[in-house]
C-alpha positions as a printed Julia matrix, in Angstrom:
154×3 Matrix{Float64}:
 -23.39   18.8   -5.77
 -20.06   19.1   -5.88
 -17.09   16.15  -5.36
 -15.56   16.75  -1.79
 -11.74   15.08  -2.31
 -11.45   12.07  -0.68
  -8.92   13.53   2.79
  -5.96   11.37   3.63
  -4.0    11.34   6.72
  -1.17    9.98   5.83
   1.6    11.21   3.62
   2.17    8.34   2.33
   1.79    4.74   0.79
   3.41    1.71   1.09
   2.96   -1.13  -0.41
   5.69   -3.63   1.75
   8.02   -3.47   4.83
  10.65   -2.55   2.65
   9.39    0.57   1.36
   8.99    1.34   4.17
  12.42    0.65   5.61
  13.67    2.75   1.56
  11.75    5.25   2.94
  13.71    5.92   6.51
  16.66    8.02   6.34
  19.37    8.15   9.87
  18.27    7.16  13.28
  15.05    6.7   12.53
  15.33    3.81  10.51
  18.19    2.18  13.26
  15.32    2.84  15.96
  12.7     0.82  13.54
  15.43   -2.2   12.27
  16.51   -2.42  16.3
  12.2    -2.31  17.1
  12.34   -4.81  15.07
  14.87   -7.34  15.3
  13.5    -7.0   18.84
  10.31   -8.8   18.31
  11.86  -10.74  15.63
  14.24  -12.28  19.13
  11.54  -12.11  21.99
   8.27  -14.09  19.79
   9.22  -17.07  17.95
   5.83  -17.66  15.42
   4.97  -13.87  14.96
   3.8   -12.34  11.73
   4.95   -8.98  10.79
   1.81   -6.53   7.31
   2.04   -2.86   6.86
  -0.9    -1.24   8.68
  -1.66    2.0    8.88
   1.69    2.29   6.39
   3.48    0.45   9.58
   5.06   -2.77  10.85
   2.66   -3.99  12.67
   2.94   -7.36  14.46
   0.5   -10.53  15.69
   0.96  -13.36  17.56
  -2.38  -14.68  19.26
  -4.35  -11.26  17.74
  -2.13   -7.95  17.59
   0.53   -7.69  20.12
   3.39   -4.23  19.41
   4.15   -2.18  16.61
   6.61   -0.06  16.24
   5.37    3.68  14.02
   8.35    6.35  13.15
   7.26   10.1   13.27
   8.16    9.92   9.69
   5.43    8.63   9.0
   2.34   10.7    9.88
  -0.71   10.16  11.5
  -3.23   12.72   9.65
  -1.12   16.15  10.27
   0.96   15.04  12.46
   4.5    13.68  12.27
   6.78   14.37  15.42
  10.86   12.93  15.97
  11.85   10.11  16.58
   9.63    6.43  16.84
   6.93    5.17  19.01
   6.72    1.58  19.62
   3.32    0.42  21.07
   1.53   -2.35  22.42
  -2.31   -2.94  21.51
  -3.41   -4.23  24.81
  -0.83   -2.04  26.72
  -3.6    -2.22  29.37
  -3.22   -5.11  29.79
   0.9    -5.5   31.04
   1.62   -4.93  34.92
   3.34   -1.26  34.2
   3.52   -0.59  37.63
   5.89    2.48  37.4
   3.9     3.92  34.77
   6.64    3.23  31.27
   3.86    3.49  28.78
   2.46    6.36  27.92
  -1.26    6.68  28.29
  -1.97    9.47  26.35
  -5.59    9.27  26.04
  -6.68    6.34  25.71
  -7.81    3.22  27.08
  -5.85   -0.33  25.27
  -2.97    0.98  23.13
   0.04    2.43  25.55
   3.49    3.67  24.13
   6.54    4.11  24.39
   8.26    7.26  22.42
  12.63    6.92  21.48
  14.61    9.4   20.2
  17.83    8.38  20.09
  19.54    5.16  19.61
  21.3     5.46  22.68
  17.96    6.07  24.57
  16.92    2.81  22.9
  19.04    1.24  23.44
  19.46    1.46  26.68
  15.81    0.26  27.79
  16.07   -2.52  25.61
  15.87   -5.06  28.37
  12.73   -3.16  30.3
  11.21   -3.38  26.46
  12.1    -6.9   26.47
  10.03   -7.74  29.26
   6.95   -5.92  28.29
   7.51   -7.64  24.71
   7.34  -11.13  26.15
   5.36   -9.99  28.96
   1.78   -9.13  26.14
   2.64  -12.71  23.65
   2.16  -14.04  27.05
  -0.85  -12.07  27.49
  -2.1   -12.42  24.46
  -1.65  -16.08  24.41
  -4.07  -15.82  27.89
  -7.26  -14.54  25.21
  -6.02  -16.49  23.13
  -6.76  -19.75  24.9
  -9.56  -18.13  26.75
 -11.0   -17.69  23.53
 -11.31  -21.23  22.18
 -12.29  -21.87  25.38
 -15.81  -19.81  25.36
 -16.32  -21.08  21.97
 -16.07  -24.78  22.3
 -17.76  -24.13  25.0
 -20.4   -22.29  23.0
 -20.01  -25.01  19.93
 -20.99  -27.74  22.53
 -23.96  -26.24  24.12
 -24.77  -24.94  20.55
 -25.19  -21.23  22.35
């Protein structure tokens, strides 16, 4: 039986967000910086870490992520930068601003240039703040449920 080569899902492998930023160029770098700044500004105590070689942010659980198109997923590479919400399905997105794709939970918005992103920062800010509220409520509910289980040893 032959050894099968492990299929690589991504074209890069970073050890830190700094390495990712060094890899990015032009508008993808600028848009990634703007989005990171927005998250840090809106979410005190947010934790940033690489997952799938892109920045994911956590506050009371998985919150959002920034996926520059230069970082592939399988053979897929795209233009621009995608900003995603891990619990996007819980956001009040009545105007369908976010792209649902074929996903049930994660919703995203892709930006193709800095001007488009800057024109949408107020909308993104409100979505990030709503996402934090939702995560906090989910966190509090989970803690409450765990306390009940502990009391009744369920």
